[in-house]
Short mmCIF file of C-alpha atoms and ligand atoms in Angstrom, two decimals:
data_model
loop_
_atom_site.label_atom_id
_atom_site.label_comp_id
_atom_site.label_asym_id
_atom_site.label_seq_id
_atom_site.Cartn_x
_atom_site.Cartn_y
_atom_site.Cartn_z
CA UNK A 1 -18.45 4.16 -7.14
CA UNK A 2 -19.54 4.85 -10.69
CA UNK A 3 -21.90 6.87 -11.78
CA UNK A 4 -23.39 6.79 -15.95
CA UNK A 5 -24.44 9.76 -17.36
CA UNK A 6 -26.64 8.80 -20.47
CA UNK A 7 -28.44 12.34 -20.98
CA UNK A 8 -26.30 13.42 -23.84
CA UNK A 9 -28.05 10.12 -25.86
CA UNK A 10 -31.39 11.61 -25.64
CA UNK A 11 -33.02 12.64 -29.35
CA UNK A 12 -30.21 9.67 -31.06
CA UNK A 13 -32.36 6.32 -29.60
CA UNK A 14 -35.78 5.91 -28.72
CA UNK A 15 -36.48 6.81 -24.83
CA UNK A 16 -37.67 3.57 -24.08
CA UNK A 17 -34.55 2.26 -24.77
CA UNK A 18 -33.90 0.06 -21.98
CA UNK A 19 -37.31 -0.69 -21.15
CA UNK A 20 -37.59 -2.14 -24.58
CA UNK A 21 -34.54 -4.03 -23.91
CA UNK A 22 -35.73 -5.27 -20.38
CA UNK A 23 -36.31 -8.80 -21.23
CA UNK A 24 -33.22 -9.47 -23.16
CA UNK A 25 -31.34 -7.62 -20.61
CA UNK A 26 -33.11 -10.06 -18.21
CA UNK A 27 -32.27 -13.13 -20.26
CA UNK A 28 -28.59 -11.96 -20.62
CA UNK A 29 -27.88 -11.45 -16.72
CA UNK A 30 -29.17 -15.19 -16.38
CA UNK A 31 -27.28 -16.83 -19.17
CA UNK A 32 -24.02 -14.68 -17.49
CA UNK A 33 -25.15 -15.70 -13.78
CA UNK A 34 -25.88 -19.12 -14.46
CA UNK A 35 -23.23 -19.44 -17.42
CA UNK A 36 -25.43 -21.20 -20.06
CA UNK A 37 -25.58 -19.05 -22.34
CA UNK A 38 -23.32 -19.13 -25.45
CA UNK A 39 -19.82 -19.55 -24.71
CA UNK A 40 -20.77 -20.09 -21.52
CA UNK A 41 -18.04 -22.03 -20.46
CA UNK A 42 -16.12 -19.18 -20.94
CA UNK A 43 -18.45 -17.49 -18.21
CA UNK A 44 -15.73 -18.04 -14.90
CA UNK A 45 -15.15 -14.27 -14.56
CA UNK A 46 -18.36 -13.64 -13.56
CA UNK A 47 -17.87 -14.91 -10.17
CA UNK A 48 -14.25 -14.58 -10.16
CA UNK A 49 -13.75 -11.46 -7.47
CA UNK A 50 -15.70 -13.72 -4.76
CA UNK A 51 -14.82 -17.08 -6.38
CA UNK A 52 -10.80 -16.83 -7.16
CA UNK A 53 -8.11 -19.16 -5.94
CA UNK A 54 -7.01 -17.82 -2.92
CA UNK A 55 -3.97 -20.06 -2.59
CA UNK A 56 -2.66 -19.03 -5.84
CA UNK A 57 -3.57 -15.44 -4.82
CA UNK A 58 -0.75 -15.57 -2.03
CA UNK A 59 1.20 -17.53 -4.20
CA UNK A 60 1.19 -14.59 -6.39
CA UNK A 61 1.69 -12.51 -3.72
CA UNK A 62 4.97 -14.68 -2.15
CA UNK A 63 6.51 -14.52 -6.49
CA UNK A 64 6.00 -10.68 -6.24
CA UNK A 65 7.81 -10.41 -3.56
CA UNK A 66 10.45 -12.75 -4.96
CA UNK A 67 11.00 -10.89 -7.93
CA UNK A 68 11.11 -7.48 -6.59
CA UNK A 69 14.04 -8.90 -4.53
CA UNK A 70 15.59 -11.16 -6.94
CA UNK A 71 15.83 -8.71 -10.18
CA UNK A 72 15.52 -4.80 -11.52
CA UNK A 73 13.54 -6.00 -14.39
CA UNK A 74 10.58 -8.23 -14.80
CA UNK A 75 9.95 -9.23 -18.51
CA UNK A 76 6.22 -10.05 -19.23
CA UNK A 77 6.03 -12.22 -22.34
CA UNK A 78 2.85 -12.33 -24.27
CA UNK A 79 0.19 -11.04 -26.28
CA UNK A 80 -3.62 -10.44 -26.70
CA UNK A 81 -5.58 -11.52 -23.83
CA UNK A 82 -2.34 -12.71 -22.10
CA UNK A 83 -0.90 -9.40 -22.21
CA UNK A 84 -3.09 -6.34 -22.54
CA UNK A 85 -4.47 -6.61 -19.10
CA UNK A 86 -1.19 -6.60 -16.77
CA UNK A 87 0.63 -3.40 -19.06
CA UNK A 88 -3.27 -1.66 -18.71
CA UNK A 89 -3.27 -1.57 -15.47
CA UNK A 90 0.44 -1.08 -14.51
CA UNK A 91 -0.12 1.81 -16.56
CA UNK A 92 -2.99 3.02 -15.29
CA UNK A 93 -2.31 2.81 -11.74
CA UNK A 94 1.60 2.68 -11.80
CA UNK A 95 1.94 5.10 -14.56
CA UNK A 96 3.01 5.19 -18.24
CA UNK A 97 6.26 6.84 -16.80
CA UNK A 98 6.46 3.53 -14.52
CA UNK A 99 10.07 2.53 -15.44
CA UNK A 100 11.53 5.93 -15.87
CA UNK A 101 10.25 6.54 -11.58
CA UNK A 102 12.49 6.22 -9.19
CA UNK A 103 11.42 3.36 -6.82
CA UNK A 104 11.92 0.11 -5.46
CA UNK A 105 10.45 -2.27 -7.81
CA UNK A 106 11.59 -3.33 -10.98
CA UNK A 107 10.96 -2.16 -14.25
CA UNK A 108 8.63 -3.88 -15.97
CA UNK A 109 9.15 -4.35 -19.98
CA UNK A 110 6.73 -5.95 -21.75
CA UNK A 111 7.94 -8.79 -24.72
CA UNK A 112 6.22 -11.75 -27.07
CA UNK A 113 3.69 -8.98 -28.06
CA UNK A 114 4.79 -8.22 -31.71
CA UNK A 115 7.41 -9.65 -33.80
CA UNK A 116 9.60 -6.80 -34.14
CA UNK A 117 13.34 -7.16 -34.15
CA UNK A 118 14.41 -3.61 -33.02
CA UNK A 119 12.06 -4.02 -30.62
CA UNK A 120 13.46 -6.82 -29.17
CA UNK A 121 17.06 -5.56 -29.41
CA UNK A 122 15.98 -2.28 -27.49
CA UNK A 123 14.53 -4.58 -24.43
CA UNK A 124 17.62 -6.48 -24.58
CA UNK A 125 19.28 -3.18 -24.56
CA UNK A 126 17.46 -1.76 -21.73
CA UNK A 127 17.73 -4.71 -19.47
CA UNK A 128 21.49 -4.60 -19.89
CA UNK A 129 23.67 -6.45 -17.24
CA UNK A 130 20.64 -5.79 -14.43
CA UNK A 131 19.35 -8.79 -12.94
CA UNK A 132 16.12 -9.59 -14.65
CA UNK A 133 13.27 -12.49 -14.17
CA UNK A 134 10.89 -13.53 -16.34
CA UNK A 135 6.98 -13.99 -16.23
CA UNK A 136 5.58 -15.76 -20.00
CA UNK A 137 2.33 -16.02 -20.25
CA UNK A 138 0.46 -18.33 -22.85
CA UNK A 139 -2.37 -20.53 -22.45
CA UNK A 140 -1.91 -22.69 -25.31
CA UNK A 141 1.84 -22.18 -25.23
CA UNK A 142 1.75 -22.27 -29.16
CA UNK A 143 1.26 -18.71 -30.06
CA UNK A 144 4.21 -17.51 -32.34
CA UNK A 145 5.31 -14.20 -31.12
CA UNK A 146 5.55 -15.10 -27.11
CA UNK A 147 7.07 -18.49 -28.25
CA UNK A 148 9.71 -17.02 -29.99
CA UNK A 149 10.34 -14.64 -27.34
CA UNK A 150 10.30 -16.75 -24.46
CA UNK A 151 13.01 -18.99 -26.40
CA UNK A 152 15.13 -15.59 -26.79
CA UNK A 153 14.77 -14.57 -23.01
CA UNK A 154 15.11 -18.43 -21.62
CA UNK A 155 17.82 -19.12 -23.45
CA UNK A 156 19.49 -15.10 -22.19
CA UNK A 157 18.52 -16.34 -18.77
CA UNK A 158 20.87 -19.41 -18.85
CA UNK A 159 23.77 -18.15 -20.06
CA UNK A 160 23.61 -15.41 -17.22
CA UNK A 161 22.80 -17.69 -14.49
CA UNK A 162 22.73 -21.44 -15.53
CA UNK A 163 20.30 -23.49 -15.94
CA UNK A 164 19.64 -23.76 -12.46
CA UNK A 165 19.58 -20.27 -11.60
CA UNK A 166 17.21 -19.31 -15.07
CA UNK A 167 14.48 -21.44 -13.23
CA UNK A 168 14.06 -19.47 -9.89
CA UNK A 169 13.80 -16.48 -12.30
CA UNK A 170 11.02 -18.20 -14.90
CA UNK A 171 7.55 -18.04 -13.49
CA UNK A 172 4.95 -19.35 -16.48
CA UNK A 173 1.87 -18.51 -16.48
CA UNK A 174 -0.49 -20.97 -18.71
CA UNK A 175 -3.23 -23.70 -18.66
CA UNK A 176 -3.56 -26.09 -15.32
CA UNK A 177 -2.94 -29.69 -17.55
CA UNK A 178 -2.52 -29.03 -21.07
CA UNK A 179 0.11 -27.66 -23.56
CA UNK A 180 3.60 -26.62 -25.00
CA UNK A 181 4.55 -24.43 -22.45
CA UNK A 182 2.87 -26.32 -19.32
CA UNK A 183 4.73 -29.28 -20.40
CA UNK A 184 7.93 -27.40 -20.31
CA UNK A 185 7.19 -25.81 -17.28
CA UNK A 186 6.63 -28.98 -15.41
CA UNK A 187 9.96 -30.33 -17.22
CA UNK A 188 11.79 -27.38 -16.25
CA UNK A 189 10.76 -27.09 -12.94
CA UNK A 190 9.19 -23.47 -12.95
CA UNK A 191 6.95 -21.22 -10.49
CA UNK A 192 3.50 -21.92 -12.52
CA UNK A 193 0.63 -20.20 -12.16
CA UNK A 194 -3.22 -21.01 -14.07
CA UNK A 195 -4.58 -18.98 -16.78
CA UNK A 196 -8.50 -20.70 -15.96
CA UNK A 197 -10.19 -22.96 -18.15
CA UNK A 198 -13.42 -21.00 -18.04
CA UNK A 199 -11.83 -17.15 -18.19
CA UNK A 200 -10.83 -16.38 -22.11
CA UNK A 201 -7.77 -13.92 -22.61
CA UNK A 202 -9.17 -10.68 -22.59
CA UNK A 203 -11.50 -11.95 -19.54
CA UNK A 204 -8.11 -12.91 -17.36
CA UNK A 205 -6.87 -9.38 -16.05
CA UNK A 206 -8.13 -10.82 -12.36
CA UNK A 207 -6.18 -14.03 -12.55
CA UNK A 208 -2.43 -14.63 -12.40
CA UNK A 209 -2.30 -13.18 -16.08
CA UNK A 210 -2.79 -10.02 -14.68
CA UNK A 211 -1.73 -10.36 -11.60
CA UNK A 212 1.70 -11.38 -11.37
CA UNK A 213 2.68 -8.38 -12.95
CA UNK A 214 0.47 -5.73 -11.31
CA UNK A 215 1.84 -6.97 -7.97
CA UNK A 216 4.96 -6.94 -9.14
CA UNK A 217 4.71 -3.31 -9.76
CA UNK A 218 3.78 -2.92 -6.17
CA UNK A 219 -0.10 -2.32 -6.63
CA UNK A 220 -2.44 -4.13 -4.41
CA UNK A 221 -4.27 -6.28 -6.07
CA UNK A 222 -6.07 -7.27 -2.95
CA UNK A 223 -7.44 -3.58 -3.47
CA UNK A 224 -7.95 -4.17 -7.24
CA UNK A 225 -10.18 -7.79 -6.56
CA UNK A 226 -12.05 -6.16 -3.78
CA UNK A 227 -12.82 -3.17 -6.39
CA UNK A 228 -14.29 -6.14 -8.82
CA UNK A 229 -16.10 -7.22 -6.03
CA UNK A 230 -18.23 -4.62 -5.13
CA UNK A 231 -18.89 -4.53 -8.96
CA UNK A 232 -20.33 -7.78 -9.23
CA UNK A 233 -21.96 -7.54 -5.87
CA UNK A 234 -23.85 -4.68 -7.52
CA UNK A 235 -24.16 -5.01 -11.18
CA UNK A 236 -25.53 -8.46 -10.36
CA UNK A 237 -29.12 -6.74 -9.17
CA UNK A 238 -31.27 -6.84 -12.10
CA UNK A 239 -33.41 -3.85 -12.83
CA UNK A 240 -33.30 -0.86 -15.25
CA UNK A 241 -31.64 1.09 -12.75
CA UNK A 242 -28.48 -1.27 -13.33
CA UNK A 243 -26.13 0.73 -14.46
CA UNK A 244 -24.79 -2.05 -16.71
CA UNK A 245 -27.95 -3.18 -17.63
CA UNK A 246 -28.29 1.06 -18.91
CA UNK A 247 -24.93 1.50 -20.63
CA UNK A 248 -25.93 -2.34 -22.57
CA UNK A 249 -28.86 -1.26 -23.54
CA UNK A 250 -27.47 2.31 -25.00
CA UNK A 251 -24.59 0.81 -26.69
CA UNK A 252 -27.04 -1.50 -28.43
CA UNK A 253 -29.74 1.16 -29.40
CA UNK A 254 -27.40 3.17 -30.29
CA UNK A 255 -26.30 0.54 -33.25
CA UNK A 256 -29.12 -0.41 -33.90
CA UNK A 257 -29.67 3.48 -35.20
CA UNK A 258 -26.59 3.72 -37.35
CA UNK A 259 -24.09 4.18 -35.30
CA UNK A 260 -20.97 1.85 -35.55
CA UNK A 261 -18.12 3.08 -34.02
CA UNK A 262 -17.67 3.37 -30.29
CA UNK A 263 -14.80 6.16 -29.66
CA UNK A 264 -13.49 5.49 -25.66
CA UNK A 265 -12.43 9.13 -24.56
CA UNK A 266 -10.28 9.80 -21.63
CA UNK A 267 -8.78 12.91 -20.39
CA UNK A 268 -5.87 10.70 -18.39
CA UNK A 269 -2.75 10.22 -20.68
CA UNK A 270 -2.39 6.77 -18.19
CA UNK A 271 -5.39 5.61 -19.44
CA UNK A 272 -4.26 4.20 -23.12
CA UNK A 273 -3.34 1.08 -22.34
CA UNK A 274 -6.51 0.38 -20.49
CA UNK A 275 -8.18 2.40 -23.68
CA UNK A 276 -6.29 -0.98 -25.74
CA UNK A 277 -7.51 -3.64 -23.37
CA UNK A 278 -10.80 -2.81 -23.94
CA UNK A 279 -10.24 -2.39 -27.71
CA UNK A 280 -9.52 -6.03 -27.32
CA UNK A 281 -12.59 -6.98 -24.81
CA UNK A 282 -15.35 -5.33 -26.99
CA UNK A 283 -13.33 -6.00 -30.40
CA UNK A 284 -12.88 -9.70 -29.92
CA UNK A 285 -16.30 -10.23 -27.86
CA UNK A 286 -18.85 -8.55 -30.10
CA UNK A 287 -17.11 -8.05 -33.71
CA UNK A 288 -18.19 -11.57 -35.27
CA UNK A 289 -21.27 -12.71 -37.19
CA UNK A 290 -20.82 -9.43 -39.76
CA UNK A 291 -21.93 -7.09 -36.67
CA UNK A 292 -20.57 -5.46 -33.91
CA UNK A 293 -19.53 -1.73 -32.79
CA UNK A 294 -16.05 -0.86 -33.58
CA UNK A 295 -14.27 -0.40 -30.50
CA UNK A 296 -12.14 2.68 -30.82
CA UNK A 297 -10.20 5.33 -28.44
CA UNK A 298 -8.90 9.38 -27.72
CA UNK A 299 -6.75 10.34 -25.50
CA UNK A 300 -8.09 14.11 -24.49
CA UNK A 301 -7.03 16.72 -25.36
CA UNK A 302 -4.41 15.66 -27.35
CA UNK A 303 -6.25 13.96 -29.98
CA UNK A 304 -8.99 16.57 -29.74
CA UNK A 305 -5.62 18.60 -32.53
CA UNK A 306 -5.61 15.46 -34.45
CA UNK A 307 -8.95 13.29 -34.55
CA UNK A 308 -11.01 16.40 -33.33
CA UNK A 309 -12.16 17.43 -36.83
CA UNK A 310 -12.67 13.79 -38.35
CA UNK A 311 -15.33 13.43 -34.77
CA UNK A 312 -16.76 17.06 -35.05
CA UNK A 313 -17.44 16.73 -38.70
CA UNK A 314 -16.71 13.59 -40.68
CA UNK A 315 -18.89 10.37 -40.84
CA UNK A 316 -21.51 10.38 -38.73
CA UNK A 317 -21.07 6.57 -37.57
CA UNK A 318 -19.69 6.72 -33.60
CA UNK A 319 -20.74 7.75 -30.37
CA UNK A 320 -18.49 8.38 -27.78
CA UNK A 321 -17.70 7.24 -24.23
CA UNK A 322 -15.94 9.22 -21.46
CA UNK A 323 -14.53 8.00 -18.88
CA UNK A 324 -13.97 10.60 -16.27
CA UNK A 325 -11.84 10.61 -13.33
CA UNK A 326 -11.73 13.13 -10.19
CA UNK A 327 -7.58 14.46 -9.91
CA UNK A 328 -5.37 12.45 -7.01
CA UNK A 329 -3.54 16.19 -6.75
CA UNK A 330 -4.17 19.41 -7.61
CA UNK A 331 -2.06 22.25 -9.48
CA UNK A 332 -3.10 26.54 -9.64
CA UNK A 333 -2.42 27.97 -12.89
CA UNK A 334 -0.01 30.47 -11.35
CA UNK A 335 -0.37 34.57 -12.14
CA UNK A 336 2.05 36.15 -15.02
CA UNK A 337 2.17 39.93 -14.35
CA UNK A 338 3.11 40.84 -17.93
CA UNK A 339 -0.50 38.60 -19.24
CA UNK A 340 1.75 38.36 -22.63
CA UNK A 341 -0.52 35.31 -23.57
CA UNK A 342 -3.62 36.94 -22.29
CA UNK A 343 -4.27 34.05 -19.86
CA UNK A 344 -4.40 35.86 -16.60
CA UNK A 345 -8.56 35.09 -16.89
CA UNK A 346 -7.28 31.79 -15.93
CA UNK A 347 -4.73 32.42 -12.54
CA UNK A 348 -5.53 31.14 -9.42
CA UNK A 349 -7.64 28.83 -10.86
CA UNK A 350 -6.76 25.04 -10.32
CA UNK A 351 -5.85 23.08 -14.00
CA UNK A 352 -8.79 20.64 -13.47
CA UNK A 353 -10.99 23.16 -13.49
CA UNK A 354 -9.76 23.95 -17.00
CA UNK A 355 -9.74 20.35 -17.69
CA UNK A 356 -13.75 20.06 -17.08
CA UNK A 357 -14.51 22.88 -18.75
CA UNK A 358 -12.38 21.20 -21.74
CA UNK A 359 -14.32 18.56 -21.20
CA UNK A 360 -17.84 19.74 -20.76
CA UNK A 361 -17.34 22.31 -24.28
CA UNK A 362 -15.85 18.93 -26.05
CA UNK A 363 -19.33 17.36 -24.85
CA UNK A 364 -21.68 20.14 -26.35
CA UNK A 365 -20.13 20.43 -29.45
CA UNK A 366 -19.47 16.89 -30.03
CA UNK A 367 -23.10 15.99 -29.69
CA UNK A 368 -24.30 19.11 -31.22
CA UNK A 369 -22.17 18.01 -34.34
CA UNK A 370 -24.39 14.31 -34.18
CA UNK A 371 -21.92 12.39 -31.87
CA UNK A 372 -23.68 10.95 -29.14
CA UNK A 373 -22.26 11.29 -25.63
CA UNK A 374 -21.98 8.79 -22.62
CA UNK A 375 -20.18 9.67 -19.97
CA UNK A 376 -18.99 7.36 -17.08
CA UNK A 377 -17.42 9.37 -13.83
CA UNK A 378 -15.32 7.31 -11.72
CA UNK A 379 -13.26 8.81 -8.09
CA UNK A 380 -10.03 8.89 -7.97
CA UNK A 381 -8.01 6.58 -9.50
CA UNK A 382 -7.28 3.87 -7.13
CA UNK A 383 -6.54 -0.27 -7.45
CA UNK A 384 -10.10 -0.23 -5.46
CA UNK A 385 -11.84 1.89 -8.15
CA UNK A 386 -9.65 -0.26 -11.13
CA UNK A 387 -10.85 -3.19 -10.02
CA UNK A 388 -14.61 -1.88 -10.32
CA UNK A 389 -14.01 -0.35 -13.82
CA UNK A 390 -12.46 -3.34 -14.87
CA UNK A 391 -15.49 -5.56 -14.03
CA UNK A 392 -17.82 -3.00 -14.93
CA UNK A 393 -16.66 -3.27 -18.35
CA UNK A 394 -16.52 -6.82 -18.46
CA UNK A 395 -20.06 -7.26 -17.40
CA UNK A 396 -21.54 -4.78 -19.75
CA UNK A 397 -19.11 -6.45 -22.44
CA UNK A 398 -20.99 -9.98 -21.82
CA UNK A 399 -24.74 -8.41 -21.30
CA UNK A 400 -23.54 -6.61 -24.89
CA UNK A 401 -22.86 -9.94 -26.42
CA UNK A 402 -25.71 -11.53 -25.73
CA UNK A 403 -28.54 -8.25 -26.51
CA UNK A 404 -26.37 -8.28 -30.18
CA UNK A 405 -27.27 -12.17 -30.27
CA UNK A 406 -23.21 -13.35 -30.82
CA UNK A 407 -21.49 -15.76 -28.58
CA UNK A 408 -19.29 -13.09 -26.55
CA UNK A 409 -16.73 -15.31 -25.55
CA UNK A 410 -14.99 -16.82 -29.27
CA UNK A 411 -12.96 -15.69 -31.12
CA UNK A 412 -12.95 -17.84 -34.53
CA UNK A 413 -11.54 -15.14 -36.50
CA UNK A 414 -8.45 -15.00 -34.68
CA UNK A 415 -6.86 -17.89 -36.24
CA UNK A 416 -7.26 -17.24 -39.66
CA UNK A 417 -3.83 -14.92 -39.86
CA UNK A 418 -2.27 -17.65 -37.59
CA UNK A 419 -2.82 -20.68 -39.53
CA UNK A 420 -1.32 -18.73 -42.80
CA UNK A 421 1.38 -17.67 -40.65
CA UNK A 422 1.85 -21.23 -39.80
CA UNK A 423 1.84 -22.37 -43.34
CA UNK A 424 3.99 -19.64 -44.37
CA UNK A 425 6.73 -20.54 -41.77
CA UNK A 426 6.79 -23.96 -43.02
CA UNK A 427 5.56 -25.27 -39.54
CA UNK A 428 5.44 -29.14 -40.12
CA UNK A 429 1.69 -30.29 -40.86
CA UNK A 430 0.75 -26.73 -43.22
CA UNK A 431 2.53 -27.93 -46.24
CA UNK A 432 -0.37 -28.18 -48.37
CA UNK A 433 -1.34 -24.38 -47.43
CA UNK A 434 1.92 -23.18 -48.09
CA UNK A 435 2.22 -23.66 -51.39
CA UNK A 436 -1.42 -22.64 -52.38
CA UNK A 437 -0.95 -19.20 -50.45
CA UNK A 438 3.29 -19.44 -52.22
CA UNK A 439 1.11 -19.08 -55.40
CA UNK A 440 -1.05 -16.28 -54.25
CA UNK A 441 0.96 -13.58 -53.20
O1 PA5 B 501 -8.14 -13.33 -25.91
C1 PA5 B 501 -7.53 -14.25 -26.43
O2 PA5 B 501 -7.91 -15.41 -26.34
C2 PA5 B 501 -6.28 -13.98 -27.23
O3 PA5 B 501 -5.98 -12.63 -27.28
C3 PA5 B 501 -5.14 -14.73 -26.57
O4 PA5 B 501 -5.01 -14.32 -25.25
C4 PA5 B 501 -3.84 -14.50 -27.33
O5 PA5 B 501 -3.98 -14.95 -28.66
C5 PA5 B 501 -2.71 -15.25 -26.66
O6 PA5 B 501 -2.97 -16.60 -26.60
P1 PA5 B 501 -2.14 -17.53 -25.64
O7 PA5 B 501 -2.37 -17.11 -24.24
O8 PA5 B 501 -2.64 -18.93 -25.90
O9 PA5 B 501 -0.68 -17.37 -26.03
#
């Protein structure tokens, strides 16, 4: 399904980087496989394609289905891990353009994930007097920016269709037994649905998280888990021929010789969002401890006008991952008699064939100007081939962790911002904070 081309590394990294790697890579598969490794309690999406509920999965499945017929919109509250995943792959496989198709499944807008107030009016704006439902998603309930927009939307919801008719149309996603928004779900009398104990945020794309709504967007995530699947069916063979175990071991060679950016490079304008989930997976797993690559990401060409020159010729600090993926249609440059532009060369020729050439120049000169290349070459876009990507990354996110000798599964620095927020708010219990940080600013 995926094949990693690592030749445009050679002459940055020793050759034997993997082999020199071999036994860490070894201890790393076994502290994921047998989750005892650090954070390894946070180790339940390794097994998760084969292992997931499958009586929430048709649950999932049945609330789709229920909210395609009950409403035109589907509001997903929430942010981070409980957010990134669903909009990546809606995106992705539905299409940034999702909303604007014509079709019959809702929109799906996507709320809690900032704390912007124009923001919030224009979803309020653009759900206007359609029937809408609601999906929040929080595993501790507590975070501010879902909070506060789940209390906007609930509250909408019940003064369109009463209390009792806001609770067919609230389906929460969030822990099994603990927390704020559990304990109103259970008081309320809402569809629930479990974020895991063992599966942190950015790990949760293949639970309910992400799967409400992807489904509801009428992908099949049947497809997408079966994709994950065959993933872990194969990236689970140890060996230097794992292609995981290859693109781990580059990644942390090539750090370990200066560089320490990682630019993700797609030529598929539907591929941001997926671009910011893994921002997310490889920021939060790996960037701890004072080390870690910097997760960054292109969209091609486009950015090849804007960040081109800063990646042909400025710091020499990144390397730069492609993900490639073969066309779902095709389109031939069609023939203008006049050749005004000059561009008849190019006539009768179909645009991906443009597109690779793009992409095969960008290549050469980008590792000719000191930016090494790795390029990852997926088929078409499908839920099936999703699914894989999505666990290939995950894997090789975990094996990562553990070669760079962090616990790939906290996040500690996540709360510093929060508990200043906190304070800052006046939230009852940060009083002391609040007037030390008062004095500071
Ligand atoms: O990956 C993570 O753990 C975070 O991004 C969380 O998902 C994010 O902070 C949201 O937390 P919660 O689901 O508790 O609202």
């Amino acid at each position: 399904m995926l094949k990693l081309d690592l030749s445009k590394i050679a002459g940055f990294i020793p050759q034997d980087y993997v082999d020199s790697r071999k036994a860490n890579l070894e201890q790393a598969a076994q502290m994921l496989a047998a989750h005892n490794g650090p954070g390894g309690d946070y180790t339940g999406w390794v097994y998760l394609p084969r292992d997931y509920d499958k009586e929430e999965f048709a649950r999932i499945q049945a609330a789709a289905k229920r909210i395609q017929q009950q409403s035109q919109v589907l509001v997903v509250i929430g942010i981070g891990g409980s957010y990134l995943g669903a909009r990546a792959v809606v995106e992705l496989l539905a299409s940034p353009n999702y909303n604007l198709k014509k079709k019959d499944t809702p929109d799906i807008l996507f709320a809690g994930n900032g704390l912007s107030t124009d923001a919030l009016l224009e979803t309020i704006s653009l759900i206007g007097d359609r029937d809408f439902s609601v999906n929040v998603i929080s595993k501790s309930g507590t975070t501010t920016e879902p909070a506060v927009a789940f209390c906007i939307f609930k509250t909408m919801l019940e003064e369109k269709y009463g209390k009792e008719g806001a609770r067919e149309r609230i389906y929460a996603t969030t822990d099994k037994a603990r927390g704020a928004l559990k304990g109103l779900a259970d008081g309320e009398g809402y569809e629930e649905f479990v974020v895991p104990d063992d599966v942190g945020g950015r790990y949760s794309v293949l639970t309910a998280v992400g799967l409400l709504p992807i489904a509801v967007a009428g992908i099949d995530i049947q497809a997408l888990m079966d994709g994950a699947a065959q993933a872990m069916e194969q990236l689970s063979v140890p060996g230097v021929d794992n292609p995981a175990w290859q693109y781990a071991a580059a990644r942390h060679a090539l750090y370990e010789n200066g560089k320490k950016v990682e630019l993700l490079a797609c030529y598929e304008p539907c591929f941001r969002f997926f671009a910011e989930w893994w921002k997310q997976l490889y920021g939060e797993s790996e960037g701890k401890d004072g080390k870690g690559l910097f997760p960054a990401s292109v969209e091609y060409t486009a950015d090849l006008h804007s960040m081109g020159q800063y990646i042909q010729e400025g710091e020499r600090l990144m390397f730069e991952t492609v993900v490639q993926f073969r066309p779902k249609g095709e389109y031939v440059i069609p023939n203008d008699p006049a050749n005004v532009d000059g561009l008849n060369f190019l006539s009768g020729k179909p645009l991906s064939f443009v597109a690779q050439q793009a992409m095969r120049a960008v290549i050469l000169a980008h590792v000719d100007g000191g930016v090494p290349n790795v390029l990852i070459q997926m088929p078409q876009l499908s839920a099936l081939s999703a699914g894989y990507l999505i666990y290939f990354f995950e894997y090789v996110c975990g094996l990562s962790g553990y070669l760079l000798g962090v616990n790939p599964f906290n996040q500690p620095g996540v709360e510093a911002y929060k508990v200043n927020m906190y304070a800052l708010l006046g939230k009852p219990g940060y009083e002391a904070q609040k007037s030390e940080l008062e004095a500071r600013l």
